[in-house]
Each structure stands twice: as C-alpha cells, then as structure tokens.
C-alpha cells in the first residue's frame, strides 16, 4: 500500500524480502536516501491505518498470556511501522525490535526476541510465521 501511494505508476510482482527491495524492484534501480525515508514514513502511516488483529487473535493471545506463555511480535518492517502495527496487540505481547539483525531467514531476530522474553531454553518455543 505504501508503494502504491508513493509510486502509483510503478508495480512489481517480484517477491522481495524487505521494503527497500520492494521499492528498488518497483523503481528498477537503487533507491535514494530521500526515497527510502519517504517509504519509511509512508509505511508508518499505512501501518497505523491497517493495525488490526485477525479474527480470534486477541482471545488466543490473552489465553496464552493467562497461561503464562510469553509472546513476541517480530516484523521485517522498519521499527516505527512495526510498532504502529503492534499497537493492536494486547499488552502481554512484546514488540521485539531486532537490533543489528541479519535479514530473515537468519534467526537473529528470533534469538533477540527470546532473550527479551527471558526464555531460558528452546524446548516448548513456537514460531508462528
């Protein structure tokens, strides 16, 4: 949605991993710092407009919290957009913002989230993607 707002004339159907890659695929060239900043700002605006839980998610997340199961939210979006999306989550869900993490599928952000949650072992951990 952010790319459509910024560049309605461009379109890409190429699967990409990051917002920057999506922008550059749409433009057909490397993005400038100004274009990347505009994308980050627009992603944050769009995230605020679309921050909503899937049906049944709130009840499930609250049941997990009531059962003492720690949960975290991970996203590949810039941190401000990710935090805007996480606003719809119950307070029991930690918005884990990776710091200096390699891009997915590297497990860096998962490890960081587990550390922030205070998880002592992987046994019993579940990743929902």
PDB file of N, CA, C and O in Angstrom, residues 5-77:
ATOM      1  N   UNK A   5       0.954   4.221  -2.868  1.00  0.00           N
ATOM      2  CA  UNK A   5       0.743   5.641  -2.586  1.00  0.00           C
ATOM      3  C   UNK A   5       1.889   6.501  -3.101  1.00  0.00           C
ATOM      4  O   UNK A   5       1.680   7.582  -3.626  1.00  0.00           O
ATOM      5  N   UNK A   6       3.105   6.019  -2.912  1.00  0.00           N
ATOM      6  CA  UNK A   6       4.267   6.793  -3.329  1.00  0.00           C
ATOM      7  C   UNK A   6       4.468   6.784  -4.842  1.00  0.00           C
ATOM      8  O   UNK A   6       4.840   7.800  -5.424  1.00  0.00           O
ATOM      9  N   UNK A   7       4.271   5.613  -5.444  1.00  0.00           N
ATOM     10  CA  UNK A   7       4.562   5.443  -6.871  1.00  0.00           C
ATOM     11  C   UNK A   7       3.433   4.682  -7.545  1.00  0.00           C
ATOM     12  O   UNK A   7       3.588   3.515  -7.925  1.00  0.00           O
ATOM     13  N   UNK A   8       2.278   5.319  -7.728  1.00  0.00           N
ATOM     14  CA  UNK A   8       1.131   4.605  -8.320  1.00  0.00           C
ATOM     15  C   UNK A   8       1.406   4.105  -9.739  1.00  0.00           C
ATOM     16  O   UNK A   8       0.781   3.149 -10.187  1.00  0.00           O
ATOM     17  N   UNK A   9       2.366   4.708 -10.409  1.00  0.00           N
ATOM     18  CA  UNK A   9       2.679   4.302 -11.779  1.00  0.00           C
ATOM     19  C   UNK A   9       3.552   3.040 -11.830  1.00  0.00           C
ATOM     20  O   UNK A   9       3.670   2.403 -12.877  1.00  0.00           O
ATOM     21  N   UNK A  10       4.173   2.704 -10.734  1.00  0.00           N
ATOM     22  CA  UNK A  10       5.070   1.540 -10.687  1.00  0.00           C
ATOM     23  C   UNK A  10       4.341   0.345 -10.102  1.00  0.00           C
ATOM     24  O   UNK A  10       3.454   0.472  -9.275  1.00  0.00           O
ATOM     25  N   UNK A  11       4.753  -0.817 -10.546  1.00  0.00           N
ATOM     26  CA  UNK A  11       4.231  -2.040  -9.939  1.00  0.00           C
ATOM     27  C   UNK A  11       5.300  -3.112 -10.040  1.00  0.00           C
ATOM     28  O   UNK A  11       6.119  -3.119 -10.956  1.00  0.00           O
ATOM     29  N   UNK A  12       5.277  -4.001  -9.075  1.00  0.00           N
ATOM     30  CA  UNK A  12       6.206  -5.116  -9.105  1.00  0.00           C
ATOM     31  C   UNK A  12       5.476  -6.374  -8.676  1.00  0.00           C
ATOM     32  O   UNK A  12       4.621  -6.321  -7.801  1.00  0.00           O
ATOM     33  N   UNK A  13       5.795  -7.461  -9.306  1.00  0.00           N
ATOM     34  CA  UNK A  13       5.228  -8.742  -8.910  1.00  0.00           C
ATOM     35  C   UNK A  13       6.329  -9.671  -8.440  1.00  0.00           C
ATOM     36  O   UNK A  13       6.083 -10.826  -8.155  1.00  0.00           O
ATOM     37  N   UNK A  14       7.537  -9.138  -8.364  1.00  0.00           N
ATOM     38  CA  UNK A  14       8.680  -9.928  -7.921  1.00  0.00           C
ATOM     39  C   UNK A  14       8.628 -10.085  -6.406  1.00  0.00           C
ATOM     40  O   UNK A  14       8.518  -9.098  -5.688  1.00  0.00           O
ATOM     41  N   UNK A  15       8.703 -11.317  -5.905  1.00  0.00           N
ATOM     42  CA  UNK A  15       8.732 -11.485  -4.449  1.00  0.00           C
ATOM     43  C   UNK A  15      10.016 -10.889  -3.868  1.00  0.00           C
ATOM     44  O   UNK A  15      11.094 -11.075  -4.427  1.00  0.00           O
ATOM     45  N   UNK A  16       9.880 -10.143  -2.776  1.00  0.00           N
ATOM     46  CA  UNK A  16      11.020  -9.491  -2.144  1.00  0.00           C
ATOM     47  C   UNK A  16      10.946  -9.707  -0.638  1.00  0.00           C
ATOM     48  O   UNK A  16       9.898 -10.046  -0.099  1.00  0.00           O
ATOM     49  N   UNK A  17      12.068  -9.496   0.030  1.00  0.00           N
ATOM     50  CA  UNK A  17      12.129  -9.719   1.468  1.00  0.00           C
ATOM     51  C   UNK A  17      11.977  -8.460   2.305  1.00  0.00           C
ATOM     52  O   UNK A  17      11.524  -8.514   3.429  1.00  0.00           O
ATOM     53  N   UNK A  18      12.399  -7.326   1.794  1.00  0.00           N
ATOM     54  CA  UNK A  18      12.392  -6.110   2.603  1.00  0.00           C
ATOM     55  C   UNK A  18      11.680  -4.979   1.867  1.00  0.00           C
ATOM     56  O   UNK A  18      11.566  -4.993   0.631  1.00  0.00           O
ATOM     57  N   UNK A  19      11.213  -3.974   2.608  1.00  0.00           N
ATOM     58  CA  UNK A  19      10.606  -2.820   1.958  1.00  0.00           C
ATOM     59  C   UNK A  19      11.558  -2.137   0.975  1.00  0.00           C
ATOM     60  O   UNK A  19      11.148  -1.701  -0.097  1.00  0.00           O
ATOM     61  N   UNK A  20      12.849  -2.058   1.328  1.00  0.00           N
ATOM     62  CA  UNK A  20      13.811  -1.438   0.417  1.00  0.00           C
ATOM     63  C   UNK A  20      13.893  -2.225  -0.886  1.00  0.00           C
ATOM     64  O   UNK A  20      13.919  -1.632  -1.966  1.00  0.00           O
ATOM     65  N   UNK A  21      13.926  -3.536  -0.804  1.00  0.00           N
ATOM     66  CA  UNK A  21      13.964  -4.351  -2.024  1.00  0.00           C
ATOM     67  C   UNK A  21      12.704  -4.156  -2.850  1.00  0.00           C
ATOM     68  O   UNK A  21      12.767  -4.114  -4.078  1.00  0.00           O
ATOM     69  N   UNK A  22      11.559  -4.029  -2.196  1.00  0.00           N
ATOM     70  CA  UNK A  22      10.307  -3.799  -2.916  1.00  0.00           C
ATOM     71  C   UNK A  22      10.345  -2.458  -3.635  1.00  0.00           C
ATOM     72  O   UNK A  22       9.928  -2.351  -4.802  1.00  0.00           O
ATOM     73  N   UNK A  23      10.843  -1.437  -2.946  1.00  0.00           N
ATOM     74  CA  UNK A  23      10.958  -0.112  -3.561  1.00  0.00           C
ATOM     75  C   UNK A  23      11.872  -0.168  -4.771  1.00  0.00           C
ATOM     76  O   UNK A  23      11.534   0.324  -5.855  1.00  0.00           O
ATOM     77  N   UNK A  24      13.039  -0.773  -4.605  1.00  0.00           N
ATOM     78  CA  UNK A  24      14.002  -0.827  -5.704  1.00  0.00           C
ATOM     79  C   UNK A  24      13.507  -1.681  -6.862  1.00  0.00           C
ATOM     80  O   UNK A  24      13.772  -1.361  -8.021  1.00  0.00           O
ATOM     81  N   UNK A  25      12.741  -2.726  -6.576  1.00  0.00           N
ATOM     82  CA  UNK A  25      12.154  -3.527  -7.653  1.00  0.00           C
ATOM     83  C   UNK A  25      11.117  -2.708  -8.414  1.00  0.00           C
ATOM     84  O   UNK A  25      11.032  -2.784  -9.641  1.00  0.00           O
ATOM     85  N   UNK A  26      10.348  -1.897  -7.689  1.00  0.00           N
ATOM     86  CA  UNK A  26       9.349  -1.045  -8.343  1.00  0.00           C
ATOM     87  C   UNK A  26      10.002   0.034  -9.191  1.00  0.00           C
ATOM     88  O   UNK A  26       9.540   0.336 -10.290  1.00  0.00           O
ATOM     89  N   UNK A  27      11.086   0.612  -8.666  1.00  0.00           N
ATOM     90  CA  UNK A  27      11.764   1.686  -9.386  1.00  0.00           C
ATOM     91  C   UNK A  27      12.653   1.163 -10.511  1.00  0.00           C
ATOM     92  O   UNK A  27      12.949   1.888 -11.455  1.00  0.00           O
ATOM     93  N   UNK A  28      13.104  -0.072 -10.369  1.00  0.00           N
ATOM     94  CA  UNK A  28      14.024  -0.637 -11.353  1.00  0.00           C
ATOM     95  C   UNK A  28      15.445  -0.132 -11.185  1.00  0.00           C
ATOM     96  O   UNK A  28      16.263  -0.235 -12.094  1.00  0.00           O
ATOM     97  N   UNK A  29      15.754   0.410 -10.009  1.00  0.00           N
ATOM     98  CA  UNK A  29      17.097   0.935  -9.732  1.00  0.00           C
ATOM     99  C   UNK A  29      17.238   1.111  -8.228  1.00  0.00           C
ATOM    100  O   UNK A  29      16.279   0.953  -7.476  1.00  0.00           O
ATOM    101  N   UNK A  30      18.441   1.447  -7.802  1.00  0.00           N
ATOM    102  CA  UNK A  30      18.689   1.690  -6.387  1.00  0.00           C
ATOM    103  C   UNK A  30      17.923   2.922  -5.916  1.00  0.00           C
ATOM    104  O   UNK A  30      17.807   3.913  -6.648  1.00  0.00           O
ATOM    105  N   UNK A  31      17.387   2.853  -4.727  1.00  0.00           N
ATOM    106  CA  UNK A  31      16.635   3.976  -4.164  1.00  0.00           C
ATOM    107  C   UNK A  31      17.579   5.002  -3.549  1.00  0.00           C
ATOM    108  O   UNK A  31      18.635   4.653  -3.022  1.00  0.00           O
ATOM    109  N   UNK A  32      17.198   6.250  -3.621  1.00  0.00           N
ATOM    110  CA  UNK A  32      17.965   7.318  -2.994  1.00  0.00           C
ATOM    111  C   UNK A  32      17.626   7.371  -1.503  1.00  0.00           C
ATOM    112  O   UNK A  32      16.575   6.863  -1.082  1.00  0.00           O
ATOM    113  N   UNK A  33      18.466   8.000  -0.697  1.00  0.00           N
ATOM    114  CA  UNK A  33      18.129   8.152   0.727  1.00  0.00           C
ATOM    115  C   UNK A  33      16.777   8.853   0.938  1.00  0.00           C
ATOM    116  O   UNK A  33      16.021   8.484   1.826  1.00  0.00           O
ATOM    117  N   UNK A  34      16.468   9.838   0.114  1.00  0.00           N
ATOM    118  CA  UNK A  34      15.187  10.548   0.242  1.00  0.00           C
ATOM    119  C   UNK A  34      14.019   9.607  -0.068  1.00  0.00           C
ATOM    120  O   UNK A  34      12.978   9.664   0.596  1.00  0.00           O
ATOM    121  N   UNK A  35      14.173   8.755  -1.071  1.00  0.00           N
ATOM    122  CA  UNK A  35      13.116   7.802  -1.406  1.00  0.00           C
ATOM    123  C   UNK A  35      12.936   6.776  -0.289  1.00  0.00           C
ATOM    124  O   UNK A  35      11.812   6.400   0.035  1.00  0.00           O
ATOM    125  N   UNK A  36      14.032   6.332   0.306  1.00  0.00           N
ATOM    126  CA  UNK A  36      13.948   5.381   1.418  1.00  0.00           C
ATOM    127  C   UNK A  36      13.265   6.022   2.624  1.00  0.00           C
ATOM    128  O   UNK A  36      12.452   5.386   3.300  1.00  0.00           O
ATOM    129  N   UNK A  37      13.584   7.283   2.901  1.00  0.00           N
ATOM    130  CA  UNK A  37      12.946   7.985   4.017  1.00  0.00           C
ATOM    131  C   UNK A  37      11.449   8.148   3.754  1.00  0.00           C
ATOM    132  O   UNK A  37      10.630   7.948   4.650  1.00  0.00           O
ATOM    133  N   UNK A  38      11.078   8.514   2.536  1.00  0.00           N
ATOM    134  CA  UNK A  38       9.658   8.652   2.195  1.00  0.00           C
ATOM    135  C   UNK A  38       8.936   7.318   2.359  1.00  0.00           C
ATOM    136  O   UNK A  38       7.801   7.270   2.848  1.00  0.00           O
ATOM    137  N   UNK A  39       9.584   6.232   1.979  1.00  0.00           N
ATOM    138  CA  UNK A  39       8.987   4.909   2.137  1.00  0.00           C
ATOM    139  C   UNK A  39       8.795   4.587   3.618  1.00  0.00           C
ATOM    140  O   UNK A  39       7.727   4.121   4.021  1.00  0.00           O
ATOM    141  N   UNK A  40       9.800   4.841   4.451  1.00  0.00           N
ATOM    142  CA  UNK A  40       9.676   4.569   5.886  1.00  0.00           C
ATOM    143  C   UNK A  40       8.512   5.360   6.491  1.00  0.00           C
ATOM    144  O   UNK A  40       7.729   4.832   7.277  1.00  0.00           O
ATOM    145  N   UNK A  41       8.402   6.623   6.130  1.00  0.00           N
ATOM    146  CA  UNK A  41       7.322   7.459   6.654  1.00  0.00           C
ATOM    147  C   UNK A  41       5.956   6.959   6.190  1.00  0.00           C
ATOM    148  O   UNK A  41       5.010   6.897   6.972  1.00  0.00           O
ATOM    149  N   UNK A  42       5.860   6.602   4.925  1.00  0.00           N
ATOM    150  CA  UNK A  42       4.589   6.121   4.380  1.00  0.00           C
ATOM    151  C   UNK A  42       4.232   4.762   4.964  1.00  0.00           C
ATOM    152  O   UNK A  42       3.062   4.488   5.251  1.00  0.00           O
ATOM    153  N   UNK A  43       5.226   3.892   5.163  1.00  0.00           N
ATOM    154  CA  UNK A  43       4.966   2.607   5.805  1.00  0.00           C
ATOM    155  C   UNK A  43       4.375   2.815   7.194  1.00  0.00           C
ATOM    156  O   UNK A  43       3.439   2.113   7.593  1.00  0.00           O
ATOM    157  N   UNK A  44       4.886   3.776   7.936  1.00  0.00           N
ATOM    158  CA  UNK A  44       4.384   4.050   9.277  1.00  0.00           C
ATOM    159  C   UNK A  44       2.937   4.552   9.221  1.00  0.00           C
ATOM    160  O   UNK A  44       2.094   4.124  10.009  1.00  0.00           O
ATOM    161  N   UNK A  45       2.639   5.445   8.282  1.00  0.00           N
ATOM    162  CA  UNK A  45       1.273   5.945   8.124  1.00  0.00           C
ATOM    163  C   UNK A  45       0.318   4.805   7.784  1.00  0.00           C
ATOM    164  O   UNK A  45      -0.755   4.675   8.377  1.00  0.00           O
ATOM    165  N   UNK A  46       0.698   4.004   6.811  1.00  0.00           N
ATOM    166  CA  UNK A  46      -0.144   2.892   6.367  1.00  0.00           C
ATOM    167  C   UNK A  46      -0.332   1.878   7.491  1.00  0.00           C
ATOM    168  O   UNK A  46      -1.423   1.353   7.702  1.00  0.00           O
ATOM    169  N   UNK A  47       0.731   1.610   8.240  1.00  0.00           N
ATOM    170  CA  UNK A  47       0.641   0.663   9.350  1.00  0.00           C
ATOM    171  C   UNK A  47      -0.392   1.136  10.368  1.00  0.00           C
ATOM    172  O   UNK A  47      -1.175   0.337  10.879  1.00  0.00           O
ATOM    173  N   UNK A  48      -0.394   2.431  10.655  1.00  0.00           N
ATOM    174  CA  UNK A  48      -1.378   2.973  11.585  1.00  0.00           C
ATOM    175  C   UNK A  48      -2.802   2.797  11.091  1.00  0.00           C
ATOM    176  O   UNK A  48      -3.717   2.544  11.876  1.00  0.00           O
ATOM    177  N   UNK A  49      -2.992   2.885   9.796  1.00  0.00           N
ATOM    178  CA  UNK A  49      -4.322   2.734   9.205  1.00  0.00           C
ATOM    179  C   UNK A  49      -4.777   1.274   9.168  1.00  0.00           C
ATOM    180  O   UNK A  49      -5.968   0.996   9.124  1.00  0.00           O
ATOM    181  N   UNK A  50      -3.833   0.352   9.145  1.00  0.00           N
ATOM    182  CA  UNK A  50      -4.163  -1.064   8.964  1.00  0.00           C
ATOM    183  C   UNK A  50      -3.827  -1.927  10.174  1.00  0.00           C
ATOM    184  O   UNK A  50      -3.787  -3.149  10.061  1.00  0.00           O
ATOM    185  N   UNK A  51      -3.572  -1.323  11.311  1.00  0.00           N
ATOM    186  CA  UNK A  51      -3.228  -2.086  12.513  1.00  0.00           C
ATOM    187  C   UNK A  51      -4.495  -2.703  13.095  1.00  0.00           C
ATOM    188  O   UNK A  51      -5.285  -2.037  13.757  1.00  0.00           O
ATOM    189  N   UNK A  52      -4.710  -3.967  12.800  1.00  0.00           N
ATOM    190  CA  UNK A  52      -5.872  -4.674  13.333  1.00  0.00           C
ATOM    191  C   UNK A  52      -5.519  -6.145  13.479  1.00  0.00           C
ATOM    192  O   UNK A  52      -4.669  -6.672  12.767  1.00  0.00           O
ATOM    193  N   UNK A  53      -6.163  -6.783  14.420  1.00  0.00           N
ATOM    194  CA  UNK A  53      -5.905  -8.196  14.671  1.00  0.00           C
ATOM    195  C   UNK A  53      -6.784  -9.072  13.782  1.00  0.00           C
ATOM    196  O   UNK A  53      -7.896  -8.684  13.424  1.00  0.00           O
ATOM    197  N   UNK A  54      -6.273 -10.226  13.458  1.00  0.00           N
ATOM    198  CA  UNK A  54      -7.069 -11.222  12.745  1.00  0.00           C
ATOM    199  C   UNK A  54      -8.173 -11.697  13.686  1.00  0.00           C
ATOM    200  O   UNK A  54      -7.998 -11.698  14.908  1.00  0.00           O
ATOM    201  N   UNK A  55      -9.311 -12.102  13.133  1.00  0.00           N
ATOM    202  CA  UNK A  55     -10.398 -12.592  13.992  1.00  0.00           C
ATOM    203  C   UNK A  55      -9.920 -13.726  14.904  1.00  0.00           C
ATOM    204  O   UNK A  55      -9.258 -14.653  14.462  1.00  0.00           O
ATOM    205  N   UNK A  56     -10.226 -13.610  16.172  1.00  0.00           N
ATOM    206  CA  UNK A  56      -9.868 -14.626  17.150  1.00  0.00           C
ATOM    207  C   UNK A  56      -8.486 -14.475  17.747  1.00  0.00           C
ATOM    208  O   UNK A  56      -8.153 -15.142  18.731  1.00  0.00           O
ATOM    209  N   UNK A  57      -7.653 -13.609  17.186  1.00  0.00           N
ATOM    210  CA  UNK A  57      -6.278 -13.477  17.656  1.00  0.00           C
ATOM    211  C   UNK A  57      -6.204 -12.906  19.067  1.00  0.00           C
ATOM    212  O   UNK A  57      -5.404 -13.368  19.879  1.00  0.00           O
ATOM    213  N   UNK A  58      -7.034 -11.932  19.364  1.00  0.00           N
ATOM    214  CA  UNK A  58      -6.967 -11.320  20.694  1.00  0.00           C
ATOM    215  C   UNK A  58      -7.288 -12.351  21.780  1.00  0.00           C
ATOM    216  O   UNK A  58      -6.590 -12.436  22.796  1.00  0.00           O
ATOM    217  N   UNK A  59      -8.332 -13.139  21.574  1.00  0.00           N
ATOM    218  CA  UNK A  59      -8.684 -14.154  22.560  1.00  0.00           C
ATOM    219  C   UNK A  59      -7.555 -15.164  22.736  1.00  0.00           C
ATOM    220  O   UNK A  59      -7.181 -15.523  23.851  1.00  0.00           O
ATOM    221  N   UNK A  60      -6.983 -15.603  21.617  1.00  0.00           N
ATOM    222  CA  UNK A  60      -5.889 -16.569  21.671  1.00  0.00           C
ATOM    223  C   UNK A  60      -4.681 -15.996  22.414  1.00  0.00           C
ATOM    224  O   UNK A  60      -4.103 -16.651  23.281  1.00  0.00           O
ATOM    225  N   UNK A  61      -4.313 -14.773  22.088  1.00  0.00           N
ATOM    226  CA  UNK A  61      -3.161 -14.145  22.744  1.00  0.00           C
ATOM    227  C   UNK A  61      -3.409 -13.936  24.233  1.00  0.00           C
ATOM    228  O   UNK A  61      -2.518 -14.132  25.055  1.00  0.00           O
ATOM    229  N   UNK A  62      -4.632 -13.564  24.586  1.00  0.00           N
ATOM    230  CA  UNK A  62      -4.956 -13.404  26.002  1.00  0.00           C
ATOM    231  C   UNK A  62      -4.937 -14.743  26.732  1.00  0.00           C
ATOM    232  O   UNK A  62      -4.480 -14.826  27.873  1.00  0.00           O
ATOM    233  N   UNK A  63      -5.421 -15.804  26.080  1.00  0.00           N
ATOM    234  CA  UNK A  63      -5.365 -17.147  26.677  1.00  0.00           C
ATOM    235  C   UNK A  63      -3.918 -17.577  26.906  1.00  0.00           C
ATOM    236  O   UNK A  63      -3.592 -18.167  27.938  1.00  0.00           O
ATOM    237  N   UNK A  64      -3.045 -17.291  25.935  1.00  0.00           N
ATOM    238  CA  UNK A  64      -1.633 -17.620  26.101  1.00  0.00           C
ATOM    239  C   UNK A  64      -1.033 -16.855  27.287  1.00  0.00           C
ATOM    240  O   UNK A  64      -0.317 -17.423  28.109  1.00  0.00           O
ATOM    241  N   UNK A  65      -1.347 -15.577  27.383  1.00  0.00           N
ATOM    242  CA  UNK A  65      -0.837 -14.759  28.486  1.00  0.00           C
ATOM    243  C   UNK A  65      -1.367 -15.275  29.828  1.00  0.00           C
ATOM    244  O   UNK A  65      -0.615 -15.381  30.803  1.00  0.00           O
ATOM    245  N   UNK A  66      -2.646 -15.618  29.864  1.00  0.00           N
ATOM    246  CA  UNK A  66      -3.230 -16.154  31.102  1.00  0.00           C
ATOM    247  C   UNK A  66      -2.563 -17.461  31.505  1.00  0.00           C
ATOM    248  O   UNK A  66      -2.466 -17.769  32.692  1.00  0.00           O
ATOM    249  N   UNK A  67      -2.078 -18.225  30.520  1.00  0.00           N
ATOM    250  CA  UNK A  67      -1.394 -19.473  30.793  1.00  0.00           C
ATOM    251  C   UNK A  67       0.093 -19.303  31.059  1.00  0.00           C
ATOM    252  O   UNK A  67       0.819 -20.290  31.200  1.00  0.00           O
ATOM    253  N   UNK A  68       0.552 -18.062  31.095  1.00  0.00           N
ATOM    254  CA  UNK A  68       1.961 -17.803  31.382  1.00  0.00           C
ATOM    255  C   UNK A  68       2.890 -18.027  30.201  1.00  0.00           C
ATOM    256  O   UNK A  68       4.098 -18.169  30.379  1.00  0.00           O
ATOM    257  N   UNK A  69       2.339 -18.031  28.986  1.00  0.00           N
ATOM    258  CA  UNK A  69       3.148 -18.239  27.785  1.00  0.00           C
ATOM    259  C   UNK A  69       3.568 -16.874  27.237  1.00  0.00           C
ATOM    260  O   UNK A  69       2.723 -16.091  26.806  1.00  0.00           O
ATOM    261  N   UNK A  70       4.864 -16.569  27.257  1.00  0.00           N
ATOM    262  CA  UNK A  70       5.311 -15.274  26.726  1.00  0.00           C
ATOM    263  C   UNK A  70       5.218 -15.256  25.205  1.00  0.00           C
ATOM    264  O   UNK A  70       5.456 -16.259  24.540  1.00  0.00           O
ATOM    265  N   UNK A  71       4.835 -14.114  24.668  1.00  0.00           N
ATOM    266  CA  UNK A  71       4.691 -13.961  23.221  1.00  0.00           C
ATOM    267  C   UNK A  71       5.373 -12.668  22.774  1.00  0.00           C
ATOM    268  O   UNK A  71       5.385 -11.679  23.501  1.00  0.00           O
ATOM    269  N   UNK A  72       5.895 -12.698  21.562  1.00  0.00           N
ATOM    270  CA  UNK A  72       6.535 -11.511  20.996  1.00  0.00           C
ATOM    271  C   UNK A  72       6.072 -11.322  19.556  1.00  0.00           C
ATOM    272  O   UNK A  72       5.702 -12.274  18.875  1.00  0.00           O
ATOM    273  N   UNK A  73       6.125 -10.091  19.115  1.00  0.00           N
ATOM    274  CA  UNK A  73       5.792  -9.702  17.751  1.00  0.00           C
ATOM    275  C   UNK A  73       7.090  -9.371  17.041  1.00  0.00           C
ATOM    276  O   UNK A  73       7.882  -8.568  17.527  1.00  0.00           O
ATOM    277  N   UNK A  74       7.328 -10.006  15.899  1.00  0.00           N
ATOM    278  CA  UNK A  74       8.509  -9.735  15.080  1.00  0.00           C
ATOM    279  C   UNK A  74       8.048  -9.302  13.700  1.00  0.00           C
ATOM    280  O   UNK A  74       7.066  -9.818  13.185  1.00  0.00           O
ATOM    281  N   UNK A  75       8.767  -8.402  13.109  1.00  0.00           N
ATOM    282  CA  UNK A  75       8.419  -7.946  11.771  1.00  0.00           C
ATOM    283  C   UNK A  75       9.675  -7.492  11.055  1.00  0.00           C
ATOM    284  O   UNK A  75      10.642  -7.092  11.692  1.00  0.00           O
ATOM    285  N   UNK A  76       9.646  -7.545   9.727  1.00  0.00           N
ATOM    286  CA  UNK A  76      10.790  -7.084   8.934  1.00  0.00           C
ATOM    287  C   UNK A  76      10.647  -5.630   8.513  1.00  0.00           C
ATOM    288  O   UNK A  76      11.483  -5.099   7.814  1.00  0.00           O
ATOM    289  N   UNK A  77       9.576  -4.995   8.935  1.00  0.00           N
ATOM    290  CA  UNK A  77       9.377  -3.587   8.597  1.00  0.00           C
ATOM    291  C   UNK A  77      10.269  -2.706   9.461  1.00  0.00           C
ATOM    292  O   UNK A  77      10.739  -3.134  10.517  1.00  0.00           O
TER     293      UNK A  77
END
